[in-house]
Each structure stands twice: as structure tokens, then as C-alpha cells.
């Protein structure tokens, strides 16, 4: 049984596992849990730390999970000595890099995991650079050595060249069979140092995660840096100044386990019974109210949203529930940003900022599942900075905010994309990137048959189907990672959709000049099929400013006025048709087109082009 009492910092090792998506982090974590005995064979299940249904269904990690494990060293000089390992299993997808960066800040070392059958991929490099920025000790590990396609010698050389070590320093393990995992745990103890902090200084603990429990309120996960927090202390949040009574303190092993307190270097949880989710901010510093620390910890770099989308409840009465749901998810996912907005078409909702398209999809799915909401999300778009000729500047997160007047220049966000591919597909990847207005930054051969290609690309060009195109053109071998790298001036225009001459804000979009015609044609054709026919002819137009670039007509419903004419002179029939024509013309002058809610949902919903996991 793990002793949750005080632990000498020298006996603690805090580390996280980082890798590209699907390289076996969660499976390796399972073997560690079994080897250290914190999960019994009866309770064990695959991907034990992936708690959410969505994680288990998709086979990806979305939330970092911390777990405390006891370990008695089996080999070497420290054989027989007992240590406490605090391990954090992290996501591998580029959209959840913020989760990874917080996990790295909570530890002293990182296990860099590489699939021995696939080798180094884009997110492997990104996570390695993150670990180096945090000055962590990196242990290179090749996983899945039991696979018939594994090539550990080849990829050990690649890893060694990347990190600057010898190929034999790369450990070889199998998360599936458990081979080499005990040796890895011994090496973690041997190579990594214990946490450094001042035991006699005022207590300071960093909040690296929080979750909301319906019965117990906000559960805050902390890493103690200095001093000690005891079970009966009154704690103070340094950013808000709020003081709370501690109801419970403990460690996660992997289920919550009460303890008398947490000392320097330890990772655990605090429960204060607070129900207000804004009281526990990720990156805040916790101290003791009676003897507070003078200076807060540095915290984390604020995440910057890359993609914006509107989330609206289909039933307007669900708006307060959506607000509460977003508040609680914000606690669980610090990278989510949102603010209220209204739409003439869709009513009240929220403009939400996400780190990427998968992030958007996961948040929407969690809102619908965990909070029983029916939502519509508008087409995702990025943030533009528009400068007018009179010198005024506007930040546009929604096409309806696009300013009227003469535009001098429009700035759009750009990203630095890194693509790793076999050298057979270099031409195909360059063709895709140049078709998306990309500029080549450079190319490096990691080995004889693997190439790293770097491009600068407008963010708006890669948030839709860029990754799908990349995978299909490279037969699934490409891996992609990207990070923001400022902005550039772009030849962008706002395309408005007009119904009978009236602009409908919800359908407007900001697109590149070369793609404006394509967007206008596709939107007018889609709306022609969705809007019901009226008593008069309705023109649907796509326009840039006052210039119409595409048009479709919804034909009028016509009553058969000739049905009662069984014969007689042709002038009788002509007179009836002329009378009907005049009536239609008068009606067109006064008639208004009512667009049904279903048409808005079908036209705006991003279901038609759902993003896929990287």
C-alpha cells in the first residue's frame, strides 16, 4: 500500500510521458500502474487513465492524468531503495499541446516515446522542443519493439542524432507485453533528480489542472513547489485573494487517497467545497492564508485561440444551461475561450475560441454528451486584423464584424507547419502546400528515407481539410505539426449573401480573393435547395461589396389559373396570365423571405465537413 504521508523530496521523481498521437503512451502507463501495484489485476482495463467516453471511443488522450506510484529499484546502485514516482500521461495531438506544456511545467523530467515501427513524427519533435524549453531531462524510449515491423536500431540512430546521445542510450520497451518497463522505471530514478524547493519557505503550490465534481465542488490538482500544505490549513489563491477552508487534501494513486498534507515536490489534490468554478484558475498559486508567500509563481503562458466558431443552442431556452456548461468545461480545459454573442438568425449563443478543429469537435461533443444539449456550431474561422484607409483598426473574429469603408490592408494569422514524410512524397506535399498559399522555409533529411519539410501557411487554409488532403496524398504516412508565427497581409475579401437584396449576416464569410467565386457559387446553390419556394421569385446573390459574383433563383409557386378555361379565345387565357404576373410583381415589392431555422442549421452547420483526428 502506498504511504500517503510525508515523503523526502530526494525520494520523489516527477515526470511525464510525451509522444506523437498513437505511439503507445497510455498502454505504457497501464504497464507502469500494474508493475507498481497501484491498480489490481481485477480492476485493470486497457488505457486505464483515459477516463472519458470520447477518449476511449476514439483511442486518443484528451486530458492529462496525474498518478502517484511507489517503486522499489530492482537494479544498480540504488537496488532495494523505495521511491515515489509522480507520472503524468499527456495527450499527443497538436490541438492539446497546451495540456502537454502544463504537464511539463509540473515535472523535472520527460519520457520521450517513439513507436519503433513508425519512427519520429512531427509531434514528437514539437514535444521534445517543449521539454527542452522547460529544461527537463529527456529519456528517449522506443516502444512497440514486439511488433514484426519494428526497426529499433534504425530509429534509435534517428533519436540519438536528434537528442545528441548514443543509439544505445535509447531504451527499448513494449507497452503491450511489459518488456523493459521495469528497467525504464529504474532509469527514471537513476537519471532524473528530485524536486528542488525550499522546505522552510512559505508554502507555494501551482495549480496545473482542475475538475468539477457535482457533489464535492471544484477539485484542484497542484504541484507543491515550496513549503508544506497541511490538511487543516486555510489556503489563499494569490490571483484572486480568495481564502478557503481545506476540506480534504491527498494524492492520486490513481484513485484519490487522503493524506495529512503535501510537502515540497509532491503532486496531489485539494478540495475546498467551492462551487464557483472561477475560484480555481489553472496557473494560479496556492499559499497558506496565515503565512502567505510574497511572490506568486510564474504560471503558464496563456493559450491563444487559433480557430473561432459560434455555438448556439437549437432550443433558445437552453442558453443558461450552455453558459453553465461552458463555465465547467473551462475549468477542465483552460484553453477554451468564450464570450456571449447574438445572431439575427440563430438567437443567443457564444463565440468560442479553440486551439484547432479537433479541439472544437471534442468540446462540442462533450457539451452535447455531458450536459445533454443540442447545439449548432457555425463554420469555423480565424481572427483577422483589418486596417482602414482612415487609419482605424478592427479585430474581426466574426465576418459580421467586418468594418464598412475603404479597407487598406487585411492581416491574417500564419502558422509554421512541419510535415514529416518519406522522401517519395515530397513533390505531393509541396504541391498541396503551394496550392494553399504556402511559402517553403526549408527541408531537412532526418535519415536516408525521411524528410522534414517546413512551410509558412495561412491558418485559414489549414483548418478545414488540409490534414485530410495531406494524409490521402501521402497514403497516410505524413505527420503534421504547426505553431503560430505572427501574421501577414493577405488579399482577402468579405463575401455577403443577399436574399432578395437583403444581406443575411449569418452566411457571410471572409475568404481569399481567388476563392471568393467558388464560395459564392457553392453557398447560393446550397441555399437554393434549402429555402422553401415563395409566392414570388427570390434571387439569392453572393456579392463582394456592391459587385454580385454569383446568383441563383428560387422559382415562384404558381397557381394554375388556366385550369378553369376549357376552351374559348386565347386572349382570355392571356388576360388571366397577365393578371397573375402583375400580382407576382406587386408581391415581390412588399414580400419578405422568411428563412426557416432548419435551413440555417443545414447551411451553417459544420457537420458536412467534420474534422478528423491527426
XYZ file of C-alpha atoms in Angstrom:
614
model
C 0.000 0.000 0.000
C 1.291 3.471 -0.856
C 2.037 5.591 2.206
C 0.373 8.958 1.529
C 2.289 10.659 4.336
C 5.323 12.937 4.117
C 7.980 11.947 1.578
C 11.586 13.111 1.407
C 11.945 15.224 -1.810
C 15.081 13.195 -2.632
C 12.813 10.131 -2.925
C 10.381 11.800 -5.384
C 10.581 11.728 -9.170
C 8.090 13.859 -11.156
C 7.939 13.041 -14.860
C 5.561 12.950 -17.815
C 5.282 10.784 -20.924
C 5.297 12.701 -24.218
C 4.878 11.350 -27.756
C 3.091 11.701 -31.090
C -0.521 10.508 -31.149
C -0.928 6.685 -31.155
C 2.670 5.856 -30.161
C 1.518 3.938 -27.071
C 1.694 6.407 -24.124
C -1.496 5.178 -22.441
C -0.567 1.492 -22.877
C 2.884 2.103 -21.348
C 1.187 3.945 -18.455
C -1.035 0.844 -17.941
C 2.039 -1.392 -17.541
C 3.565 1.076 -15.056
C 0.366 1.051 -12.987
C 0.415 -2.764 -12.932
C 4.142 -3.095 -12.143
C 3.970 -0.627 -9.241
C 0.838 -2.346 -7.886
C -1.399 0.739 -7.595
C -4.064 -0.928 -9.762
C -5.021 -4.526 -9.006
C -5.329 -7.093 -11.802
C -9.096 -7.264 -11.159
C -9.592 -3.501 -11.649
C -7.204 -3.197 -14.598
C -8.533 -2.238 -18.035
C -6.850 -1.034 -21.215
C -5.999 2.711 -21.300
C -6.834 2.947 -17.581
C -6.056 6.676 -17.345
C -8.323 7.607 -20.285
C -11.447 8.226 -18.212
C -13.740 9.967 -20.724
C -16.023 8.004 -23.064
C -14.804 10.100 -26.008
C -11.168 9.215 -25.210
C -11.944 5.504 -25.098
C -14.066 5.551 -28.268
C -11.500 7.485 -30.325
C -8.428 5.894 -28.787
C -6.836 9.292 -28.059
C -5.866 11.066 -24.836
C -7.553 14.455 -24.401
C -6.842 15.203 -20.715
C -3.541 14.835 -18.891
C -3.847 12.476 -15.918
C -1.543 12.508 -12.889
C -0.899 9.361 -10.824
C 1.381 8.607 -7.846
C 3.181 5.249 -7.842
C 5.575 3.568 -5.341
C 8.664 1.917 -6.842
C 11.418 -0.183 -5.334
C 14.527 -0.115 -7.543
C 15.418 -3.557 -8.941
C 18.880 -2.970 -10.461
C 22.034 -0.910 -9.963
C 23.480 1.026 -7.029
C 20.077 2.034 -5.624
C 18.724 -1.541 -5.647
C 16.146 -2.143 -2.904
C 15.554 1.566 -2.214
C 11.955 2.878 -2.339
C 10.897 5.926 -4.325
C 7.662 7.761 -5.174
C 7.022 8.373 -8.881
C 4.511 11.055 -9.916
C 3.682 10.294 -13.550
C 1.576 12.455 -15.890
C 0.191 10.820 -19.051
C -0.237 13.557 -21.716
C -2.181 13.934 -24.996
C -0.300 13.529 -28.289
C -2.460 15.613 -30.629
C -1.267 19.052 -31.776
C -4.537 20.684 -30.595
C -3.809 19.668 -26.986
C -0.245 20.986 -26.807
C -1.337 23.350 -24.012
C -2.167 20.315 -21.813
C 1.324 18.960 -22.538
C 3.039 22.288 -21.705
C 1.300 22.401 -18.288
C 2.318 18.802 -17.555
C 5.940 19.575 -18.457
C 5.967 22.512 -16.029
C 4.874 20.165 -13.202
C 7.842 17.790 -13.537
C 11.632 17.504 -13.648
C 11.897 15.004 -16.481
C 10.147 13.577 -19.531
C 9.997 10.152 -21.178
C 10.053 10.760 -24.949
C 8.265 7.801 -26.506
C 8.727 6.825 -30.165
C 6.969 3.975 -31.978
C 9.702 1.549 -33.142
C 7.623 0.732 -36.243
C 6.862 4.344 -37.287
C 9.805 6.395 -36.044
C 9.951 10.098 -35.228
C 6.881 12.117 -36.247
C 6.017 15.816 -36.210
C 4.504 15.971 -32.728
C 7.493 14.000 -31.346
C 9.720 16.922 -32.400
C 7.285 19.552 -31.086
C 7.036 17.884 -27.660
C 10.796 17.365 -27.480
C 11.401 21.100 -28.104
C 8.781 21.916 -25.420
C 10.619 19.691 -22.925
C 13.962 21.309 -23.799
C 12.475 24.799 -23.327
C 11.403 23.712 -19.819
C 14.966 22.458 -19.168
C 13.775 18.900 -18.432
C 15.887 15.750 -18.506
C 14.683 13.698 -21.504
C 14.882 9.886 -21.562
C 14.488 8.555 -25.149
C 12.411 5.347 -25.332
C 11.457 3.145 -28.299
C 8.068 1.491 -27.765
C 6.297 -1.427 -29.533
C 9.518 -3.451 -30.035
C 7.357 -6.618 -30.073
C 5.821 -5.672 -33.459
C 7.060 -7.603 -36.528
C 7.533 -4.273 -38.372
C 9.649 -2.731 -35.581
C 13.079 -1.351 -36.575
C 14.581 -0.284 -33.215
C 18.196 0.020 -34.485
C 17.215 2.338 -37.339
C 15.037 4.631 -35.214
C 17.469 4.587 -32.260
C 20.017 6.252 -34.578
C 17.428 8.886 -35.633
C 16.548 9.596 -31.977
C 20.185 9.738 -30.892
C 21.002 12.238 -33.673
C 18.018 14.369 -32.603
C 18.723 14.433 -28.858
C 22.520 14.277 -29.030
C 23.077 10.938 -27.279
C 24.299 7.465 -28.312
C 21.900 4.953 -30.003
C 22.456 2.501 -27.098
C 21.131 5.160 -24.662
C 17.645 4.765 -26.225
C 15.720 2.335 -24.040
C 13.619 -0.366 -25.721
C 10.258 -1.306 -24.216
C 6.950 -2.893 -25.144
C 3.910 -1.303 -23.525
C 1.837 -4.289 -24.628
C 3.960 -7.146 -23.203
C 5.640 -5.155 -20.413
C 9.171 -5.946 -21.666
C 11.728 -3.374 -20.494
C 9.246 -1.323 -18.394
C 10.859 -2.214 -15.033
C 14.262 -1.162 -16.423
C 12.696 2.133 -17.614
C 11.363 2.857 -14.087
C 14.837 2.150 -12.655
C 16.376 4.535 -15.211
C 13.830 7.262 -14.307
C 15.010 7.017 -10.681
C 18.699 6.935 -11.690
C 18.765 9.650 -14.379
C 16.286 12.222 -13.057
C 16.871 14.364 -9.989
C 14.390 15.010 -7.189
C 12.391 18.238 -6.962
C 14.197 21.336 -5.721
C 12.368 23.717 -3.426
C 12.671 25.415 -0.031
C 11.048 23.344 2.724
C 11.141 26.173 5.284
C 9.797 28.887 2.938
C 6.101 29.952 2.908
C 4.036 27.371 1.041
C 3.572 27.835 -2.723
C 1.764 25.333 -4.942
C 0.998 25.631 -8.662
C -2.487 24.697 -9.911
C -1.886 22.624 -13.067
C -5.419 21.261 -13.516
C -8.933 21.369 -12.056
C -12.101 19.327 -12.443
C -15.678 19.885 -11.311
C -17.363 17.266 -9.127
C -21.143 17.591 -8.784
C -21.082 16.580 -5.093
C -17.766 17.981 -3.851
C -17.389 21.115 -5.982
C -14.079 22.114 -7.570
C -11.231 19.572 -7.211
C -7.887 21.349 -7.720
C -4.720 19.473 -8.774
C -1.496 21.073 -7.532
C 2.263 20.603 -7.585
C 3.834 21.893 -4.336
C 6.974 23.940 -5.075
C 7.967 25.363 -1.648
C 6.929 24.682 1.927
C 4.141 22.337 3.009
C 0.325 22.415 2.961
C -1.412 20.595 5.847
C -4.926 19.151 5.904
C -6.324 21.771 8.372
C -4.786 24.876 6.746
C -6.762 27.797 5.363
C -5.485 28.369 1.832
C -5.366 31.517 -0.269
C -5.495 31.866 -4.063
C -2.904 34.506 -4.924
C -4.518 35.872 -8.129
C -7.996 36.458 -6.639
C -7.080 36.780 -2.938
C -9.919 34.334 -2.078
C -9.416 32.354 1.168
C -10.868 28.841 1.568
C -11.040 26.190 4.282
C -9.417 22.915 3.174
C -11.899 20.031 3.458
C -9.582 17.378 2.045
C -6.040 17.017 0.765
C -4.472 13.965 -0.823
C -2.712 12.227 -3.692
C -3.993 10.464 -6.828
C -2.944 6.820 -6.873
C -4.752 6.592 -9.394
C -7.917 6.966 -7.289
C -7.966 9.848 -4.726
C -6.222 8.922 -1.456
C -6.390 11.215 1.607
C -3.124 12.332 3.195
C -2.147 14.505 6.203
C -0.516 17.039 3.886
C 1.634 17.668 0.823
C 5.315 18.602 1.047
C 7.744 20.191 -1.402
C 7.830 18.482 -4.800
C 4.673 16.441 -4.222
C 1.717 16.303 -6.624
C -1.819 15.971 -5.247
C -5.309 17.425 -4.999
C -7.150 19.955 -2.808
C -10.893 20.113 -2.124
C -12.401 23.252 -0.576
C -16.086 22.648 -1.334
C -16.211 25.788 -3.508
C -18.860 25.536 -6.246
C -17.836 28.696 -8.141
C -15.617 27.419 -10.958
C -13.911 30.817 -11.412
C -12.245 30.467 -7.984
C -9.749 27.840 -9.189
C -7.769 29.177 -12.136
C -5.172 26.979 -13.831
C -1.722 28.560 -13.401
C -2.664 30.278 -10.113
C -0.503 29.949 -6.978
C -1.950 28.473 -3.765
C -0.446 29.597 -0.449
C -1.410 29.441 3.250
C -3.551 32.372 4.437
C -1.848 32.619 7.876
C 1.664 32.774 6.386
C 1.286 33.787 2.730
C 4.094 33.801 0.185
C 5.217 37.233 -1.028
C 5.617 36.399 -4.731
C 3.368 34.183 -6.865
C 4.814 31.532 -9.174
C 5.287 32.447 -12.833
C 2.241 30.451 -14.022
C 1.689 29.332 -17.592
C 1.742 31.117 -20.900
C -1.864 31.952 -21.789
C -3.149 29.778 -24.641
C -4.032 31.710 -27.784
C -7.149 30.557 -29.669
C -6.436 29.631 -33.291
C -9.979 28.964 -34.540
C -13.281 30.680 -33.663
C -16.766 29.227 -34.046
C -20.211 30.186 -32.756
C -22.026 27.667 -30.535
C -25.807 28.138 -30.313
C -28.452 26.021 -28.570
C -31.087 24.778 -31.051
C -33.667 25.385 -28.296
C -33.252 29.024 -27.161
C -34.315 28.182 -23.572
C -31.092 26.113 -23.193
C -28.931 29.282 -23.288
C -28.398 29.478 -19.454
C -27.542 25.746 -19.392
C -24.990 26.282 -22.173
C -23.387 29.124 -20.183
C -23.065 26.911 -17.053
C -21.732 24.026 -19.148
C -19.045 26.243 -20.727
C -18.056 27.539 -17.266
C -17.476 23.987 -16.050
C -15.649 22.885 -19.181
C -13.405 25.962 -18.934
C -12.317 24.664 -15.524
C -11.474 21.288 -17.077
C -9.950 22.784 -20.252
C -8.077 26.041 -19.655
C -7.521 26.579 -23.407
C -11.241 27.191 -24.076
C -12.180 30.880 -24.571
C -15.744 32.139 -24.999
C -17.902 35.276 -24.924
C -21.650 35.817 -25.467
C -22.906 36.867 -28.909
C -26.243 37.143 -30.677
C -27.212 36.325 -34.224
C -30.314 37.539 -36.057
C -30.694 34.028 -37.434
C -29.721 31.794 -34.528
C -30.580 33.834 -31.412
C -28.359 33.867 -28.300
C -25.131 31.867 -28.187
C -21.393 32.066 -27.561
C -18.409 32.907 -29.730
C -15.837 30.294 -28.710
C -12.094 30.178 -29.362
C -10.369 26.807 -29.838
C -6.807 25.610 -30.394
C -7.797 23.691 -33.523
C -10.554 21.842 -35.318
C -10.295 18.629 -33.264
C -10.464 20.752 -30.091
C -13.684 22.344 -31.423
C -15.173 18.948 -32.236
C -14.289 17.440 -28.831
C -15.706 20.434 -26.896
C -18.947 20.356 -28.877
C -19.289 16.594 -28.354
C -18.605 16.910 -24.607
C -21.213 19.676 -24.269
C -23.798 17.527 -26.029
C -22.989 14.338 -24.080
C -22.118 15.517 -20.593
C -24.674 18.349 -20.377
C -27.424 16.981 -22.662
C -27.501 19.995 -25.014
C -28.480 20.163 -28.707
C -26.093 22.597 -30.394
C -25.330 24.075 -33.784
C -21.792 25.278 -34.499
C -21.180 27.849 -37.215
C -18.412 27.422 -39.777
C -15.005 27.884 -38.078
C -12.980 30.970 -38.938
C -9.780 32.651 -37.758
C -9.040 36.142 -36.357
C -8.287 38.917 -38.840
C -6.913 42.420 -38.248
C -8.400 44.943 -40.671
C -6.850 48.397 -41.234
C -8.982 51.041 -42.956
C -7.637 53.858 -45.121
C -8.567 56.405 -42.432
C -6.156 54.655 -40.024
C -8.789 52.859 -37.911
C -8.032 49.267 -36.938
C -10.542 46.456 -36.240
C -10.052 42.922 -34.880
C -12.533 40.619 -36.622
C -13.423 37.224 -35.096
C -16.764 37.012 -36.905
C -17.488 38.027 -40.543
C -20.422 40.162 -39.329
C -17.846 42.405 -37.520
C -16.047 43.203 -40.793
C -15.942 47.033 -40.993
C -17.640 49.072 -43.694
C -15.483 51.581 -45.550
C -12.328 51.505 -47.661
C -10.015 48.743 -46.471
C -6.286 49.457 -46.710
C -4.964 46.030 -45.676
C -6.207 42.816 -44.031
C -3.787 40.864 -41.810
C -4.364 37.131 -41.364
C -2.663 34.723 -38.912
C 0.008 32.413 -40.310
C 1.473 29.205 -38.916
C 4.809 27.479 -39.238
C 3.911 23.956 -40.311
C 6.288 20.997 -40.023
C 5.498 17.919 -42.115
C 7.428 14.635 -41.741
C 7.184 12.287 -44.738
C 9.001 9.511 -46.598
C 11.036 11.140 -49.413
C 8.783 9.571 -52.105
C 6.028 12.064 -51.260
C 7.974 15.353 -51.164
C 6.528 16.510 -54.513
C 2.918 15.765 -53.493
C 3.296 17.643 -50.182
C 4.904 20.678 -51.869
C 2.057 20.761 -54.399
C -0.582 20.754 -51.606
C 1.222 23.463 -49.583
C 1.751 25.750 -52.581
C -1.906 25.308 -53.545
C -2.738 26.636 -50.062
C -0.598 29.795 -50.492
C 2.335 28.271 -48.577
C 5.946 29.529 -48.628
C 8.735 26.963 -48.263
C 11.006 27.640 -45.258
C 13.345 24.681 -45.586
C 13.840 20.943 -45.884
C 15.987 18.506 -43.859
C 16.673 14.796 -44.285
C 16.401 13.098 -40.869
C 17.603 9.837 -42.435
C 18.009 8.381 -45.942
C 14.268 7.995 -46.453
C 12.610 10.512 -44.062
C 12.276 14.224 -44.783
C 11.182 17.166 -42.632
C 9.524 19.896 -44.736
C 8.770 23.307 -43.197
C 6.260 25.773 -44.648
C 4.643 29.057 -43.667
C 0.899 28.726 -44.318
C -2.131 30.945 -43.645
C -4.061 29.396 -40.746
C -7.362 29.788 -42.612
C -6.050 27.443 -45.326
C -5.282 24.542 -42.983
C -8.235 24.479 -40.572
C -10.601 22.690 -42.969
C -9.443 19.714 -44.991
C -5.678 20.313 -45.218
C -4.804 17.367 -42.992
C -7.190 15.023 -44.848
C -5.623 16.029 -48.168
C -2.144 15.521 -46.733
C -2.973 12.010 -45.492
C -4.687 10.934 -48.715
C -1.887 12.222 -50.987
C 0.838 10.526 -48.877
C -1.055 7.232 -48.293
C -1.277 8.028 -44.578
C 2.481 8.425 -43.982
C 2.587 12.203 -43.373
C 2.526 13.684 -39.886
C 1.798 17.358 -39.266
C 2.562 19.821 -36.501
C 2.087 23.580 -36.542
C 2.589 26.618 -34.330
C 1.581 30.254 -34.759
C 4.195 32.572 -36.244
C 2.607 36.016 -36.413
C 0.549 37.402 -39.266
C 0.831 38.571 -42.863
C -1.086 40.875 -45.196
C -3.496 38.878 -47.365
C -5.654 39.594 -50.417
C -8.885 38.872 -48.537
C -12.466 39.919 -49.178
C -15.792 39.578 -47.406
C -18.426 37.675 -49.385
C -22.020 38.592 -48.451
C -25.081 36.505 -49.253
C -28.160 38.531 -50.251
C -31.729 37.210 -50.231
C -33.900 39.396 -52.427
C -31.396 42.222 -51.992
C -31.203 41.922 -48.169
C -27.926 40.861 -46.570
C -28.038 37.783 -44.274
C -25.165 38.190 -41.783
C -25.072 34.556 -40.705
C -23.972 33.413 -44.190
C -21.151 35.961 -44.684
C -17.546 34.731 -44.905
C -14.044 36.195 -45.206
C -12.151 34.346 -47.935
C -9.156 34.816 -50.225
C -9.955 36.726 -53.416
C -9.155 33.680 -55.601
C -11.676 31.510 -53.720
C -14.476 34.082 -53.385
C -16.275 32.971 -56.571
C -16.132 29.311 -55.525
C -17.604 30.111 -52.082
C -20.346 32.308 -53.612
C -21.436 29.636 -56.110
C -21.478 26.807 -53.545
C -23.414 28.847 -50.937
C -26.056 30.129 -53.370
C -26.593 26.610 -54.746
C -26.872 25.157 -51.249
C -29.411 27.809 -50.167
C -31.492 27.337 -53.319
C -32.115 23.755 -52.219
C -32.806 24.662 -48.568
C -35.095 27.722 -48.694
C -38.739 26.847 -49.465
C -40.346 28.394 -52.566
C -42.346 31.603 -52.040
C -45.297 33.130 -53.867
C -42.789 35.235 -55.819
C -39.385 34.623 -57.401
C -36.482 35.022 -54.919
C -32.953 35.840 -56.151
C -30.055 34.547 -53.994
C -26.899 36.530 -54.683
C -23.285 36.385 -53.489
C -21.611 39.793 -53.535
C -18.282 41.415 -52.703
C -19.254 44.949 -51.667
C -21.717 46.039 -54.356
C -20.440 43.626 -57.044
C -22.506 40.451 -57.478
C -20.314 37.409 -58.222
C -22.871 34.552 -58.205
C -26.651 34.201 -58.420
C -29.332 31.517 -58.147
C -33.127 31.953 -58.365
C -35.805 30.207 -56.325
C -38.736 29.917 -58.709
C -42.125 31.202 -57.553
C -45.022 28.896 -56.652
C -47.628 29.424 -59.385
C -51.293 28.588 -59.135
C -52.695 27.079 -62.328
C -55.017 29.979 -63.305
C -55.859 28.330 -66.649
C -57.456 25.284 -65.017
C -60.971 26.762 -65.302
C -60.611 27.621 -69.016
C -61.965 24.703 -71.010
C -61.857 26.473 -74.313
C -62.615 29.893 -75.700
C -60.370 32.545 -77.133
C -56.593 32.655 -76.409
C -56.978 36.289 -75.280
C -58.976 35.055 -72.275
C -56.038 32.878 -71.176
C -53.513 35.640 -71.862
C -55.540 38.076 -69.757
C -55.500 35.674 -66.758
C -51.718 35.079 -67.077
C -51.016 38.850 -67.302
C -53.154 39.434 -64.204
C -51.195 36.741 -62.295
C -47.868 38.221 -63.479
C -48.850 41.690 -62.221
C -49.846 40.233 -58.826
C -46.476 38.439 -58.504
C -44.626 41.684 -59.305
C -46.567 43.605 -56.622
C -45.982 40.818 -54.106
C -42.230 40.815 -54.820
C -42.089 44.528 -53.910
C -43.660 44.019 -50.481
C -42.879 40.342 -49.740
C -40.153 39.287 -47.306
C -38.317 35.966 -47.376
C -38.561 34.054 -44.107
C -35.647 31.601 -43.819
C -36.679 28.632 -41.641
C -34.415 27.612 -38.723
C -33.773 24.215 -40.398
C -32.274 25.953 -43.444
C -29.891 27.977 -41.237
C -28.838 24.852 -39.348
C -28.223 22.884 -42.553
C -26.313 25.717 -44.266
C -24.208 26.807 -41.272
C -23.578 23.525 -39.518
C -20.060 22.211 -39.929
C -21.282 18.592 -39.842
C -20.836 18.283 -43.580
C -17.077 18.646 -43.270
C -16.268 17.281 -39.837
C -12.578 17.361 -38.978
C -10.612 14.213 -38.372
C -8.031 13.354 -35.745
C -4.394 13.839 -36.579
